[in-house]
Each structure stands twice: as structure tokens, then as C-alpha cells.
Amino acid sequence: MSMPPSSHNELRRKDLRCLWHPYTRINDFEMLEFPVIVQGSGPTLTDADGKCYLDGISSWWCAVLGHGHPRIVEAIQRQAAVLQHSILGGMSHPRAIELAERLTSLAPRGLTRAYFAGDGSSAVEAALRMAVQSFHNQGHPERKGIIALADAYHGDTLGAVGAGYLESFHAPIRHLLNRAPQAPSPHCFTCEARSRCDLRCFGGLQQLVEEYAATTAAVIVEPLVQGSAGMRIYPPDYLRRLRQLCDRHGILLIADEIAVGIGRTGRMFACDHADVVPDLLCLGKALTAGTLPLSAVLVREELFDTFRDTPRQDRTFYHGHTFCGNPIAAAAAIATLEVFEQEDILHRSIQLQHAIASAFTRFGGLACVDRCNSLGAIGVVRMREGIPAARHAARIAINLGLLIRPLGDILYLCPPLNTPEVALQSMLARFEEALESAKTVPESIGELRAIAE
Ligand code: PLP
């Protein structure tokens, strides 16, 4: 799609007058050119100038099936013509029922109930409250604490930030939060013993859980990949040990699979790699393949049962969101799961996973790369020259037509799982070129701008 260049500039000018962007430093944003995306098709996004970008981050991890998948678009259109919204409080609708059935049959065995929310943060918020209220309902109000990992990210609502507190981001709102104690997180990139892993990193979490067990309702983790912390990939054994530890102390385990659920790690759920069944499992992002906001908490039946009234106690879960389980979003999620099944996405993405693993192993040998790692359809490098180098390389990549975003000193690639081979090779080549070209880091925003232009 091509539009006259002036229209792109005009859109940017209007944007700068009235829009406030999330996670975006205002001064930098105002200085740098930024794409205004007008269309998406498969792994490609197109801006208002007609310039194409390969989507190397699946639009914040959502677009697992690329953009504009015809079956999902059709499901949305079909549902929009029939029923756009109907509440789930005290009522139901067929799309929510069908999606709940599908999710609970796909999920690790034992997760038999689906609770719908609107986005990742609200699913996490619900899961935290379910865990705490469950103990309260059972006569254990003292079990009200949450334990999390350092540098975790569970969303931006206050409960989620309490679990994923980061001094550099959240200091101004610290007084609003109920902060969870945080254990040192597994960090294979910096671990001295990574070649002969004995899970020494688990010790910190074990100590914290043992110290707070009597007052803790749940431990929350991002299974196998601590995403926003810098794509920290850790071994399935860590999760197994955590499941055993939680069982020993009667603590609930919340798996926040908002980023990694629905195929990203090569399995439908990251917990599947460890054969671990959490008590609560949060899904979002890829649940609708990034087409519409929808999230879910999958829950064990025993936990659900603790919310049944007793003759003397109202145990209801007084928590919900207006758009939870919206029929159009639910139809998009059903279509997403159908595409996974009918197009055998997990199996077909094996080749893509191998290509990512071998390319990122090779990138590890580049002078500018300190460490590399991969899991499923996620490839990660850490830049030797730190944050400026990562930012610089991401800018160059965008200039080369590959959309990626830096995370501190980390750069990563997580393309749609159905990215065609040619597009994937092109992404990997551009990623490598960006790394190679980022050897000298510009000193000023002016220089960065010159590169972007
Ligand atoms: N949990 C994890 C692990 C995430 O990565 C995110 C978002 O990146 C969230 C929760 C919050 O999801 P949302 O941005 O949809 O609220």
C-alpha cells in the first residue's frame, strides 16, 4: 500500500500533537523518525510511506500467526455480524463456552476452569486475587502473601506491579503497592556454572519460600523465560523444583504464560516442557493471535471449589472486567486454536526453531555479542557494549526493514511461528547485519537520528 510521503509526515505531526505512547521516552521519540503502520500481512508490516518491515517481535509477542490471517479475520467478521458483546456475569454465550472447553482440554491436565479477562495484566491481577481469596475462603486469611522473582514482569496494574516491582520504573508509586518479596532470579547469561548447571540459582527462591511459607498464598513466575528482565531463559528443572517446593508448603503456583503461552517456546504451554501443572495459568497476547484483547486464567477444579458459598459464608469472586470473554475476541481465540490444530503450527514451526537456534549460536561468535541463547521461536543476544549498542542495533535493524526492540543490553527475535522460510532467512540476515553494523555506537541522539534517516 503506498501513500504520498507527506501523508506519513502529516500523521507523525498529528501524533506528536495528541498521542501519549506507552514505554516511550518523550524526548527521544520527538527527535527520532518513527513508523506509522497502516497495514499488516503475514510477517510484514507496512508504514504510511509504503516501507515494509518484517515483524521480528510479533507485535509485542502477540501475532504468533502473523498479521491478517484470513481464517481469524473471517471468524471476527462472522462473529461481529451476530453478537458483539454480552456479559459473563450471571449469564453466558456460546463463544465463551466453546473457548473455555477448548482451552481446558489443551491445557496441562487438571486445569479445568477458564476465567476470562481483557489483557495480560488483568489476568495476572485475577490470578493473584484468586490465590489469596482461596486461602481466605478456606479459613486461612494469614496466607495472603505472594512471592515473585527479581526483575519479573507481570503487567502494569498495581497488583501485578507489586509482584514485578522494579525500582527504576516504579519508585514514584511505591507507596501504592503491596510489594511481594522477590527471590534472585535464574540468570543463565551471568551464571558461572552454566555449563554444569546444578540449579544453584534455585537456592534463593527456596530460602524465601521456606521463610515466608506460613503467610504465603502463591508463588508467581514466568515459566522458562523471564521476558522483560531480558529474555532470561532458564531450564525446565527449575520449574519442577518449584512445583515440588510449593507442594511441600501447600503454596499455590501461578504460571504467568502471558508472553510464552500458545506455542512460543515450541510447546503449546511453557509448563509442558517441565511436565508441570501449575494451580493457575495466565494466558493473553497470542491467545487471539494478537487480533483482539483477551486473556484467561486457567484454574484447577479444587481451587474453583473453594469459591462455592457455604451456608455461613459468601465466597464469591467479586472481580471481573466489562469486556472479559467478549464474543468477538473469543471467536478470534477459537479461530487461533483451530489454525494451530488444522495447520499443524507447532510441528511446522520446528524448522523455524532450528533456524533460530543455529543462527543465534552463530551470532554468539560475533565480536559485538557477549552471550546468546534460544528457546523455541525466541532468539536472544546480549550486546558486549551494553545498552547503547543494543539501542543502536535495533535502530539499524528498523532502518533495514526489520522491526525489533531492545531490552536493556538485550536484542531478541521472536517472529510469527508461521513465518515463511524466505522471510525468516531475511529476518536473520538483517538481524546479523544490524549486529555487525552496530560496532561503533553513536554518541548523541543527533547521530542516532542521522542513522534512522
Ligand atoms: N505478564 C507477562 C509475562 C508479560 O510479558 C506481560 C506483557 O508483556 C504481561 C503480563 C502484561 O500483559 P498486558 O500488557 O497484556 O497487560
CSV table of C-alpha atoms and ligand atoms in Angstrom, one decimal:
chain,number,residue,atom,x,y,z
A,1,MET,CA,0.0,0.0,0.0
A,2,SER,CA,1.6,3.3,-1.0
A,3,MET,CA,0.6,6.8,0.2
A,4,PRO,CA,2.3,10.1,-0.6
A,5,PRO,CA,5.2,10.8,1.7
A,6,SER,CA,3.6,13.9,3.0
A,7,SER,CA,0.8,11.8,4.5
A,8,HIS,CA,3.3,9.9,6.6
A,9,ASN,CA,4.8,13.2,7.9
A,10,GLU,CA,1.4,14.6,8.5
A,11,LEU,CA,0.4,11.6,10.5
A,12,ARG,CA,3.6,11.9,12.6
A,13,ARG,CA,3.0,15.6,13.2
A,14,LYS,CA,-0.6,14.9,14.3
A,15,ASP,CA,0.7,12.0,16.5
A,16,LEU,CA,3.2,14.3,18.2
A,17,ARG,CA,0.4,16.8,19.0
A,18,CYS,CA,-2.1,14.4,20.6
A,19,LEU,CA,-0.8,10.9,21.4
A,20,TRP,CA,0.9,9.6,24.5
A,21,HIS,CA,2.9,6.4,23.8
A,22,PRO,CA,3.5,3.6,26.4
A,23,TYR,CA,7.1,2.8,27.4
A,24,THR,CA,8.4,5.6,25.2
A,25,ARG,CA,10.8,8.3,26.3
A,26,ILE,CA,9.1,11.5,25.1
A,27,ASN,CA,12.2,13.5,24.2
A,28,ASP,CA,13.8,10.7,22.2
A,29,PHE,CA,10.6,10.0,20.4
A,30,GLU,CA,10.2,13.6,19.4
A,31,MET,CA,13.7,13.6,17.9
A,32,LEU,CA,13.6,10.3,16.0
A,33,GLU,CA,11.6,9.3,13.0
A,34,PHE,CA,9.1,6.6,13.8
A,35,PRO,CA,7.0,4.4,11.5
A,36,VAL,CA,3.2,4.8,11.3
A,37,ILE,CA,2.0,1.4,10.5
A,38,VAL,CA,-1.0,1.2,8.2
A,39,GLN,CA,-1.2,-2.5,7.2
A,40,GLY,CA,-0.1,-5.9,8.3
A,41,SER,CA,0.1,-9.1,6.2
A,42,GLY,CA,1.8,-12.3,7.2
A,43,PRO,CA,5.1,-11.4,8.8
A,44,THR,CA,5.2,-8.0,7.3
A,45,LEU,CA,4.0,-4.6,8.5
A,46,THR,CA,3.8,-1.6,6.1
A,47,ASP,CA,4.1,2.0,7.0
A,48,ALA,CA,2.4,5.1,5.6
A,49,ASP,CA,5.2,5.6,3.2
A,50,GLY,CA,4.8,2.1,1.8
A,51,LYS,CA,8.0,0.9,3.5
A,52,CYS,CA,7.8,-2.7,4.7
A,53,TYR,CA,9.1,-4.1,8.0
A,54,LEU,CA,9.5,-7.8,8.9
A,55,ASP,CA,7.9,-8.1,12.3
A,56,GLY,CA,10.7,-9.6,14.4
A,57,ILE,CA,8.8,-9.2,17.7
A,58,SER,CA,5.4,-10.5,16.6
A,59,SER,CA,3.9,-7.2,17.6
A,60,TRP,CA,4.9,-7.5,21.3
A,61,TRP,CA,4.7,-11.3,21.2
A,62,CYS,CA,1.0,-11.4,20.1
A,63,ALA,CA,1.0,-12.1,16.4
A,64,VAL,CA,2.0,-15.7,16.5
A,65,LEU,CA,0.3,-16.4,13.2
A,66,GLY,CA,1.4,-13.3,11.5
A,67,HIS,CA,-0.8,-10.4,10.6
A,68,GLY,CA,-4.2,-10.7,8.9
A,69,HIS,CA,-4.6,-14.5,9.0
A,70,PRO,CA,-7.6,-14.9,6.7
A,71,ARG,CA,-9.3,-17.5,9.0
A,72,ILE,CA,-9.1,-15.3,12.0
A,73,VAL,CA,-10.2,-12.3,10.1
A,74,GLU,CA,-13.2,-14.2,8.8
A,75,ALA,CA,-14.1,-15.5,12.3
A,76,ILE,CA,-14.0,-12.0,13.6
A,77,GLN,CA,-16.2,-10.7,10.8
A,78,ARG,CA,-18.7,-13.6,11.2
A,79,GLN,CA,-19.0,-13.1,15.0
A,80,ALA,CA,-19.3,-9.3,14.7
A,81,ALA,CA,-22.3,-9.8,12.5
A,82,VAL,CA,-24.0,-11.9,15.1
A,83,LEU,CA,-23.2,-10.8,18.6
A,84,GLN,CA,-20.7,-8.2,19.6
A,85,HIS,CA,-21.0,-8.1,23.3
A,86,SER,CA,-22.8,-9.9,26.1
A,87,ILE,CA,-21.8,-10.1,29.7
A,88,LEU,CA,-20.5,-13.1,31.5
A,89,GLY,CA,-21.7,-12.0,35.0
A,90,GLY,CA,-24.6,-14.4,35.7
A,91,MET,CA,-25.0,-15.2,32.0
A,92,SER,CA,-23.1,-16.9,29.2
A,93,HIS,CA,-22.6,-17.0,25.4
A,94,PRO,CA,-21.6,-19.8,23.1
A,95,ARG,CA,-18.2,-18.4,22.1
A,96,ALA,CA,-17.0,-18.2,25.8
A,97,ILE,CA,-18.3,-21.7,26.4
A,98,GLU,CA,-16.5,-23.1,23.4
A,99,LEU,CA,-13.3,-21.3,24.1
A,100,ALA,CA,-13.3,-22.5,27.7
A,101,GLU,CA,-13.9,-26.1,26.5
A,102,ARG,CA,-11.0,-25.9,24.1
A,103,LEU,CA,-8.5,-24.2,26.4
A,104,THR,CA,-9.2,-26.6,29.3
A,105,SER,CA,-8.8,-29.6,27.0
A,106,LEU,CA,-5.5,-28.3,25.7
A,107,ALA,CA,-4.1,-27.1,29.0
A,108,PRO,CA,-1.9,-29.2,31.3
A,109,ARG,CA,-4.2,-31.8,32.8
A,110,GLY,CA,-6.1,-30.7,35.9
A,111,LEU,CA,-6.7,-27.1,34.8
A,112,THR,CA,-10.4,-27.5,34.3
A,113,ARG,CA,-11.8,-24.0,34.6
A,114,ALA,CA,-11.3,-20.9,32.4
A,115,TYR,CA,-11.8,-17.4,33.8
A,116,PHE,CA,-11.7,-14.7,31.1
A,117,ALA,CA,-10.2,-11.2,31.4
A,118,GLY,CA,-9.3,-8.5,29.0
A,119,ASP,CA,-5.5,-8.3,28.9
A,120,GLY,CA,-2.4,-9.8,30.4
A,121,SER,CA,-2.3,-7.6,33.5
A,122,SER,CA,-5.9,-8.1,34.3
A,123,ALA,CA,-5.5,-11.9,34.0
A,124,VAL,CA,-2.5,-11.7,36.4
A,125,GLU,CA,-4.5,-9.5,38.8
A,126,ALA,CA,-7.3,-12.0,38.8
A,127,ALA,CA,-4.9,-14.9,39.4
A,128,LEU,CA,-3.3,-13.1,42.4
A,129,ARG,CA,-6.7,-12.4,43.9
A,130,MET,CA,-8.0,-15.9,43.3
A,131,ALA,CA,-5.0,-17.3,45.1
A,132,VAL,CA,-5.3,-15.1,48.1
A,133,GLN,CA,-9.1,-15.3,48.4
A,134,SER,CA,-9.0,-19.0,48.0
A,135,PHE,CA,-7.0,-19.3,51.3
A,136,HIS,CA,-9.3,-16.7,52.9
A,137,ASN,CA,-12.3,-18.7,51.9
A,138,GLN,CA,-10.8,-21.8,53.5
A,139,GLY,CA,-10.3,-20.0,56.8
A,140,HIS,CA,-6.6,-19.1,56.3
A,141,PRO,CA,-6.6,-15.3,55.9
A,142,GLU,CA,-3.0,-15.3,57.1
A,143,ARG,CA,-1.9,-17.0,53.8
A,144,LYS,CA,-2.1,-13.7,51.9
A,145,GLY,CA,1.4,-13.1,50.6
A,146,ILE,CA,2.8,-13.5,47.1
A,147,ILE,CA,6.4,-14.4,46.3
A,148,ALA,CA,7.9,-13.5,43.0
A,149,LEU,CA,11.3,-13.4,41.2
A,150,ALA,CA,13.5,-10.4,40.9
A,151,ASP,CA,13.2,-8.5,37.7
A,152,ALA,CA,9.9,-10.3,36.9
A,153,TYR,CA,7.3,-8.6,34.8
A,154,HIS,CA,3.6,-9.4,35.3
A,155,GLY,CA,1.9,-6.4,33.9
A,156,ASP,CA,1.2,-2.8,34.8
A,157,THR,CA,-1.8,-2.8,37.1
A,158,LEU,CA,-1.0,-2.2,40.8
A,159,GLY,CA,-1.3,-5.8,41.9
A,160,ALA,CA,0.9,-7.1,39.1
A,161,VAL,CA,3.4,-4.3,39.7
A,162,GLY,CA,3.5,-5.4,43.4
A,163,ALA,CA,4.8,-8.7,42.1
A,164,GLY,CA,7.1,-7.3,39.4
A,165,TYR,CA,8.4,-4.3,41.2
A,166,LEU,CA,11.4,-2.5,39.6
A,167,GLU,CA,13.0,0.3,41.4
A,168,SER,CA,13.9,2.1,38.2
A,169,PHE,CA,10.3,2.1,36.9
A,170,HIS,CA,8.1,2.1,39.9
A,171,ALA,CA,9.8,4.1,42.7
A,172,PRO,CA,7.2,7.0,42.3
A,173,ILE,CA,4.3,4.7,43.0
A,174,ARG,CA,6.0,2.5,45.6
A,175,HIS,CA,3.5,3.7,48.3
A,176,LEU,CA,0.6,2.4,46.3
A,177,LEU,CA,1.9,-1.1,46.1
A,178,ASN,CA,1.8,-4.3,48.2
A,179,ARG,CA,5.2,-5.5,47.3
A,180,ALA,CA,6.0,-9.2,47.1
A,181,PRO,CA,9.3,-10.4,48.4
A,182,GLN,CA,11.4,-11.2,45.4
A,183,ALA,CA,13.9,-14.1,45.1
A,184,PRO,CA,17.0,-13.8,43.0
A,185,SER,CA,16.0,-14.9,39.5
A,186,PRO,CA,17.7,-17.6,37.4
A,187,HIS,CA,20.2,-15.9,35.1
A,188,CYS,CA,22.0,-18.3,32.9
A,189,PHE,CA,23.8,-15.5,31.0
A,190,THR,CA,25.7,-14.4,34.1
A,191,CYS,CA,25.9,-17.8,35.8
A,192,GLU,CA,29.5,-19.0,36.3
A,193,ALA,CA,28.2,-22.6,36.4
A,194,ARG,CA,26.0,-22.6,33.4
A,195,SER,CA,27.9,-25.3,31.6
A,196,ARG,CA,27.5,-27.7,34.6
A,197,CYS,CA,24.1,-26.4,35.9
A,198,ASP,CA,23.2,-27.7,39.3
A,199,LEU,CA,20.4,-25.2,39.7
A,200,ARG,CA,22.2,-23.3,42.4
A,201,CYS,CA,20.1,-20.4,41.5
A,202,PHE,CA,17.1,-22.1,43.0
A,203,GLY,CA,18.5,-21.8,46.5
A,204,GLY,CA,17.4,-18.2,46.9
A,205,LEU,CA,13.8,-18.9,46.0
A,206,GLN,CA,13.8,-22.0,48.2
A,207,GLN,CA,15.1,-19.9,51.2
A,208,LEU,CA,12.5,-17.2,50.7
A,209,VAL,CA,9.6,-19.7,50.3
A,210,GLU,CA,10.7,-21.5,53.5
A,211,GLU,CA,11.0,-18.3,55.4
A,212,TYR,CA,7.5,-17.0,54.4
A,213,ALA,CA,5.6,-20.3,53.8
A,214,ALA,CA,3.2,-19.8,56.7
A,215,THR,CA,1.9,-16.5,55.3
A,216,THR,CA,2.3,-17.1,51.6
A,217,ALA,CA,-0.6,-17.8,49.2
A,218,ALA,CA,1.3,-18.2,45.9
A,219,VAL,CA,4.5,-18.0,44.0
A,220,ILE,CA,4.2,-16.4,40.6
A,221,VAL,CA,6.8,-17.0,37.8
A,222,GLU,CA,7.1,-16.5,34.1
A,223,PRO,CA,7.8,-20.1,33.1
A,224,LEU,CA,11.2,-20.8,31.3
A,225,VAL,CA,11.6,-17.2,30.1
A,226,GLN,CA,11.7,-14.1,32.2
A,227,GLY,CA,10.8,-11.9,29.3
A,228,SER,CA,11.1,-8.2,30.2
A,229,ALA,CA,14.0,-9.0,32.5
A,230,GLY,CA,16.0,-9.5,29.3
A,231,MET,CA,14.7,-12.8,27.8
A,232,ARG,CA,16.3,-14.8,30.6
A,233,ILE,CA,15.8,-18.4,29.6
A,234,TYR,CA,16.1,-21.0,32.3
A,235,PRO,CA,15.8,-24.8,32.5
A,236,PRO,CA,12.6,-26.8,33.0
A,237,ASP,CA,14.2,-28.4,36.1
A,238,TYR,CA,13.8,-25.1,37.9
A,239,LEU,CA,10.1,-25.2,37.4
A,240,ARG,CA,9.9,-28.9,38.5
A,241,ARG,CA,11.8,-28.0,41.7
A,242,LEU,CA,9.4,-25.0,42.3
A,243,ARG,CA,6.4,-27.2,41.9
A,244,GLN,CA,7.7,-29.7,44.5
A,245,LEU,CA,8.6,-26.8,46.8
A,246,CYS,CA,5.1,-25.3,46.5
A,247,ASP,CA,3.5,-28.7,47.1
A,248,ARG,CA,5.6,-29.2,50.2
A,249,HIS,CA,4.4,-26.0,51.7
A,250,GLY,CA,0.8,-26.0,50.4
A,251,ILE,CA,1.5,-22.9,48.3
A,252,LEU,CA,-0.2,-22.2,45.0
A,253,LEU,CA,1.9,-21.9,41.8
A,254,ILE,CA,0.9,-19.2,39.3
A,255,ALA,CA,2.4,-19.6,35.9
A,256,ASP,CA,2.3,-16.3,34.0
A,257,GLU,CA,2.4,-17.5,30.4
A,258,ILE,CA,1.1,-14.3,29.0
A,259,ALA,CA,4.2,-13.9,26.8
A,260,VAL,CA,5.2,-17.5,26.3
A,261,GLY,CA,1.9,-19.4,26.2
A,262,ILE,CA,0.3,-20.6,22.9
A,263,GLY,CA,3.3,-22.0,21.1
A,264,ARG,CA,6.1,-19.5,21.6
A,265,THR,CA,8.5,-21.9,23.3
A,266,GLY,CA,7.8,-24.8,20.8
A,267,ARG,CA,5.1,-26.3,23.1
A,268,MET,CA,1.6,-25.0,23.5
A,269,PHE,CA,2.4,-24.0,27.1
A,270,ALA,CA,5.9,-23.4,28.5
A,271,CYS,CA,5.0,-25.5,31.6
A,272,ASP,CA,4.6,-28.5,29.2
A,273,HIS,CA,8.5,-28.6,28.8
A,274,ALA,CA,8.7,-29.5,32.5
A,275,ASP,CA,5.5,-31.6,32.7
A,276,VAL,CA,4.5,-29.2,35.5
A,277,VAL,CA,0.8,-28.4,36.2
A,278,PRO,CA,0.5,-25.0,37.9
A,279,ASP,CA,-2.5,-24.2,40.0
A,280,LEU,CA,-3.3,-21.1,37.9
A,281,LEU,CA,-2.1,-20.4,34.4
A,282,CYS,CA,-2.4,-17.0,32.8
A,283,LEU,CA,-2.7,-16.6,29.0
A,284,GLY,CA,-3.0,-13.4,26.9
A,285,LYS,CA,-1.2,-11.9,24.0
A,286,ALA,CA,-1.1,-14.8,21.5
A,287,LEU,CA,-4.5,-16.2,22.7
A,288,THR,CA,-6.2,-14.2,19.8
A,289,ALA,CA,-3.0,-14.2,17.7
A,290,GLY,CA,-2.8,-10.5,18.6
A,291,THR,CA,-6.1,-9.6,16.9
A,292,LEU,CA,-8.2,-8.5,19.8
A,293,PRO,CA,-7.6,-8.1,23.6
A,294,LEU,CA,-8.5,-11.2,25.5
A,295,SER,CA,-6.8,-13.1,28.4
A,296,ALA,CA,-7.6,-16.1,30.5
A,297,VAL,CA,-6.7,-17.7,33.8
A,298,LEU,CA,-6.9,-21.5,33.8
A,299,VAL,CA,-7.6,-22.9,37.2
A,300,ARG,CA,-7.7,-26.3,39.0
A,301,GLU,CA,-11.1,-27.6,40.0
A,302,GLU,CA,-10.2,-27.8,43.7
A,303,LEU,CA,-9.4,-24.1,43.7
A,304,PHE,CA,-12.6,-23.2,41.9
A,305,ASP,CA,-14.5,-25.2,44.5
A,306,THR,CA,-13.2,-23.0,47.3
A,307,PHE,CA,-15.3,-20.2,45.9
A,308,ARG,CA,-18.6,-22.1,46.4
A,309,ASP,CA,-20.7,-20.5,49.1
A,310,THR,CA,-21.2,-22.3,52.4
A,311,PRO,CA,-24.3,-21.8,54.5
A,312,ARG,CA,-22.4,-19.3,56.5
A,313,GLN,CA,-20.1,-17.7,54.0
A,314,ASP,CA,-20.4,-15.8,50.8
A,315,ARG,CA,-17.2,-16.9,49.0
A,316,THR,CA,-17.9,-15.3,45.6
A,317,PHE,CA,-15.1,-13.9,43.5
A,318,TYR,CA,-16.1,-10.3,43.2
A,319,HIS,CA,-13.8,-9.4,40.4
A,320,GLY,CA,-14.4,-9.0,36.7
A,321,HIS,CA,-14.0,-6.8,33.7
A,322,THR,CA,-16.6,-5.4,31.3
A,323,PHE,CA,-15.0,-6.9,28.2
A,324,CYS,CA,-13.9,-10.2,29.7
A,325,GLY,CA,-14.7,-13.1,27.3
A,326,ASN,CA,-16.0,-10.7,24.7
A,327,PRO,CA,-17.7,-12.8,22.0
A,328,ILE,CA,-15.7,-11.3,19.0
A,329,ALA,CA,-12.4,-11.7,20.9
A,330,ALA,CA,-13.4,-15.3,21.9
A,331,ALA,CA,-14.3,-16.1,18.3
A,332,ALA,CA,-10.8,-14.9,17.3
A,333,ALA,CA,-9.2,-17.1,20.0
A,334,ILE,CA,-11.2,-20.1,18.9
A,335,ALA,CA,-10.1,-19.5,15.3
A,336,THR,CA,-6.5,-19.1,16.5
A,337,LEU,CA,-6.6,-22.5,18.2
A,338,GLU,CA,-8.2,-24.0,15.2
A,339,VAL,CA,-5.4,-22.7,13.0
A,340,PHE,CA,-2.8,-24.2,15.4
A,341,GLU,CA,-4.5,-27.5,15.0
A,342,GLN,CA,-5.5,-27.6,11.3
A,343,GLU,CA,-2.3,-26.0,10.0
A,344,ASP,CA,-0.2,-28.0,12.5
A,345,ILE,CA,1.6,-24.9,13.5
A,346,LEU,CA,3.7,-26.4,16.4
A,347,HIS,CA,5.0,-29.1,14.1
A,348,ARG,CA,5.6,-26.8,11.2
A,349,SER,CA,7.5,-24.3,13.4
A,350,ILE,CA,10.1,-26.9,14.3
A,351,GLN,CA,12.2,-25.9,11.3
A,352,LEU,CA,11.9,-22.2,12.2
A,353,GLN,CA,13.0,-23.0,15.7
A,354,HIS,CA,16.1,-24.9,14.4
A,355,ALA,CA,16.9,-22.0,12.1
A,356,ILE,CA,16.7,-19.6,15.0
A,357,ALA,CA,18.8,-21.8,17.3
A,358,SER,CA,21.6,-22.2,14.7
A,359,ALA,CA,21.6,-18.6,13.7
A,360,PHE,CA,21.8,-17.4,17.2
A,361,THR,CA,24.6,-19.8,18.1
A,362,ARG,CA,26.5,-18.3,15.1
A,363,PHE,CA,25.7,-14.7,16.3
A,364,GLY,CA,27.4,-15.7,19.6
A,365,GLY,CA,30.7,-15.7,17.7
A,366,LEU,CA,30.4,-12.1,16.6
A,367,ALA,CA,32.7,-9.6,18.3
A,368,CYS,CA,29.9,-7.3,19.4
A,369,VAL,CA,27.9,-10.2,21.0
A,370,ASP,CA,28.6,-11.2,24.6
A,371,ARG,CA,26.2,-14.1,25.0
A,372,CYS,CA,23.5,-15.8,23.0
A,373,ASN,CA,20.7,-18.2,23.7
A,374,SER,CA,17.5,-19.5,22.2
A,375,LEU,CA,14.3,-21.4,23.1
A,376,GLY,CA,11.6,-22.4,20.7
A,377,ALA,CA,10.9,-19.4,18.5
A,378,ILE,CA,12.9,-17.0,20.6
A,379,GLY,CA,16.5,-16.0,19.9
A,380,VAL,CA,18.4,-13.7,22.2
A,381,VAL,CA,21.8,-11.9,22.2
A,382,ARG,CA,23.4,-9.7,24.8
A,383,MET,CA,25.5,-6.9,23.4
A,384,ARG,CA,29.0,-6.6,24.6
A,385,GLU,CA,28.9,-2.8,24.6
A,386,GLY,CA,25.7,-2.7,26.6
A,387,ILE,CA,22.5,-0.7,26.3
A,388,PRO,CA,23.7,1.9,23.8
A,389,ALA,CA,24.8,-0.8,21.4
A,390,ALA,CA,21.5,-2.7,21.7
A,391,ARG,CA,19.6,0.5,21.0
A,392,HIS,CA,21.8,1.4,18.1
A,393,ALA,CA,21.5,-2.1,16.6
A,394,ALA,CA,17.7,-2.0,16.9
A,395,ARG,CA,17.6,1.3,15.1
A,396,ILE,CA,19.8,0.0,12.3
A,397,ALA,CA,17.5,-3.1,12.1
A,398,ILE,CA,14.4,-0.9,11.7
A,399,ASN,CA,16.2,1.0,9.0
A,400,LEU,CA,17.0,-2.3,7.3
A,401,GLY,CA,13.3,-3.2,7.5
A,402,LEU,CA,13.4,-5.5,10.5
A,403,LEU,CA,11.2,-4.5,13.4
A,404,ILE,CA,12.9,-5.3,16.7
A,405,ARG,CA,13.1,-3.6,20.1
A,406,PRO,CA,16.0,-3.6,22.6
A,407,LEU,CA,15.5,-4.7,26.2
A,408,GLY,CA,18.4,-3.1,28.1
A,409,ASP,CA,21.5,-4.7,26.6
A,410,ILE,CA,19.5,-7.5,25.0
A,411,LEU,CA,18.2,-7.9,21.5
A,412,TYR,CA,15.9,-10.7,20.6
A,413,LEU,CA,13.9,-12.1,17.7
A,414,CYS,CA,10.5,-13.7,18.1
A,415,PRO,CA,8.9,-13.9,14.7
A,416,PRO,CA,5.4,-15.3,13.9
A,417,LEU,CA,5.5,-19.1,14.2
A,418,ASN,CA,4.3,-19.4,10.6
A,419,THR,CA,6.9,-17.1,9.1
A,420,PRO,CA,7.8,-18.5,5.7
A,421,GLU,CA,11.3,-19.7,5.3
A,422,VAL,CA,12.4,-16.9,2.9
A,423,ALA,CA,11.1,-14.2,5.2
A,424,LEU,CA,12.7,-15.9,8.2
A,425,GLN,CA,16.1,-16.0,6.4
A,426,SER,CA,15.7,-12.4,5.6
A,427,MET,CA,15.0,-11.6,9.2
A,428,LEU,CA,18.0,-13.4,10.4
A,429,ALA,CA,20.2,-11.8,7.7
A,430,ARG,CA,19.0,-8.3,8.7
A,431,PHE,CA,19.4,-9.1,12.4
A,432,GLU,CA,23.0,-10.1,11.8
A,433,GLU,CA,23.7,-7.1,9.6
A,434,ALA,CA,22.3,-4.8,12.3
A,435,LEU,CA,24.6,-6.5,14.9
A,436,GLU,CA,27.6,-6.2,12.6
A,437,SER,CA,26.8,-2.5,11.8
A,438,ALA,CA,26.4,-1.6,15.5
A,439,LYS,CA,30.1,-2.0,16.3
A,440,THR,CA,30.5,1.7,16.8
A,441,VAL,CA,27.8,3.3,18.9
A,442,PRO,CA,26.8,6.8,18.1
A,443,GLU,CA,27.3,9.2,21.0
A,444,SER,CA,24.4,11.5,20.5
A,445,ILE,CA,20.7,11.5,19.7
A,446,GLY,CA,21.6,13.6,16.6
A,447,GLU,CA,23.8,10.8,15.3
A,448,LEU,CA,21.1,8.2,16.0
A,449,ARG,CA,18.7,10.4,14.1
A,450,ALA,CA,21.0,10.5,11.2
A,451,ILE,CA,21.2,6.7,11.1
A,452,ALA,CA,17.4,6.5,11.3
A,453,GLU,CA,17.0,8.8,8.4
B,1,PLP,N1,2.9,-11.0,32.1
B,1,PLP,C1,3.9,-11.1,31.3
B,1,PLP,C2,4.9,-12.2,31.4
B,1,PLP,C3,4.0,-10.2,30.2
B,1,PLP,O1,5.1,-10.3,29.4
B,1,PLP,C4,3.1,-9.2,30.0
B,1,PLP,C5,3.2,-8.2,29.0
B,1,PLP,O2,4.2,-8.0,28.3
B,1,PLP,C6,2.0,-9.1,31.0
B,1,PLP,C7,1.9,-10.0,32.0
B,1,PLP,C8,1.0,-7.9,30.8
B,1,PLP,O3,0.2,-8.1,29.7
B,1,PLP,P1,-0.6,-6.9,29.1
B,1,PLP,O4,0.4,-6.0,28.5
B,1,PLP,O5,-1.5,-7.5,28.1
B,1,PLP,O6,-1.4,-6.3,30.2
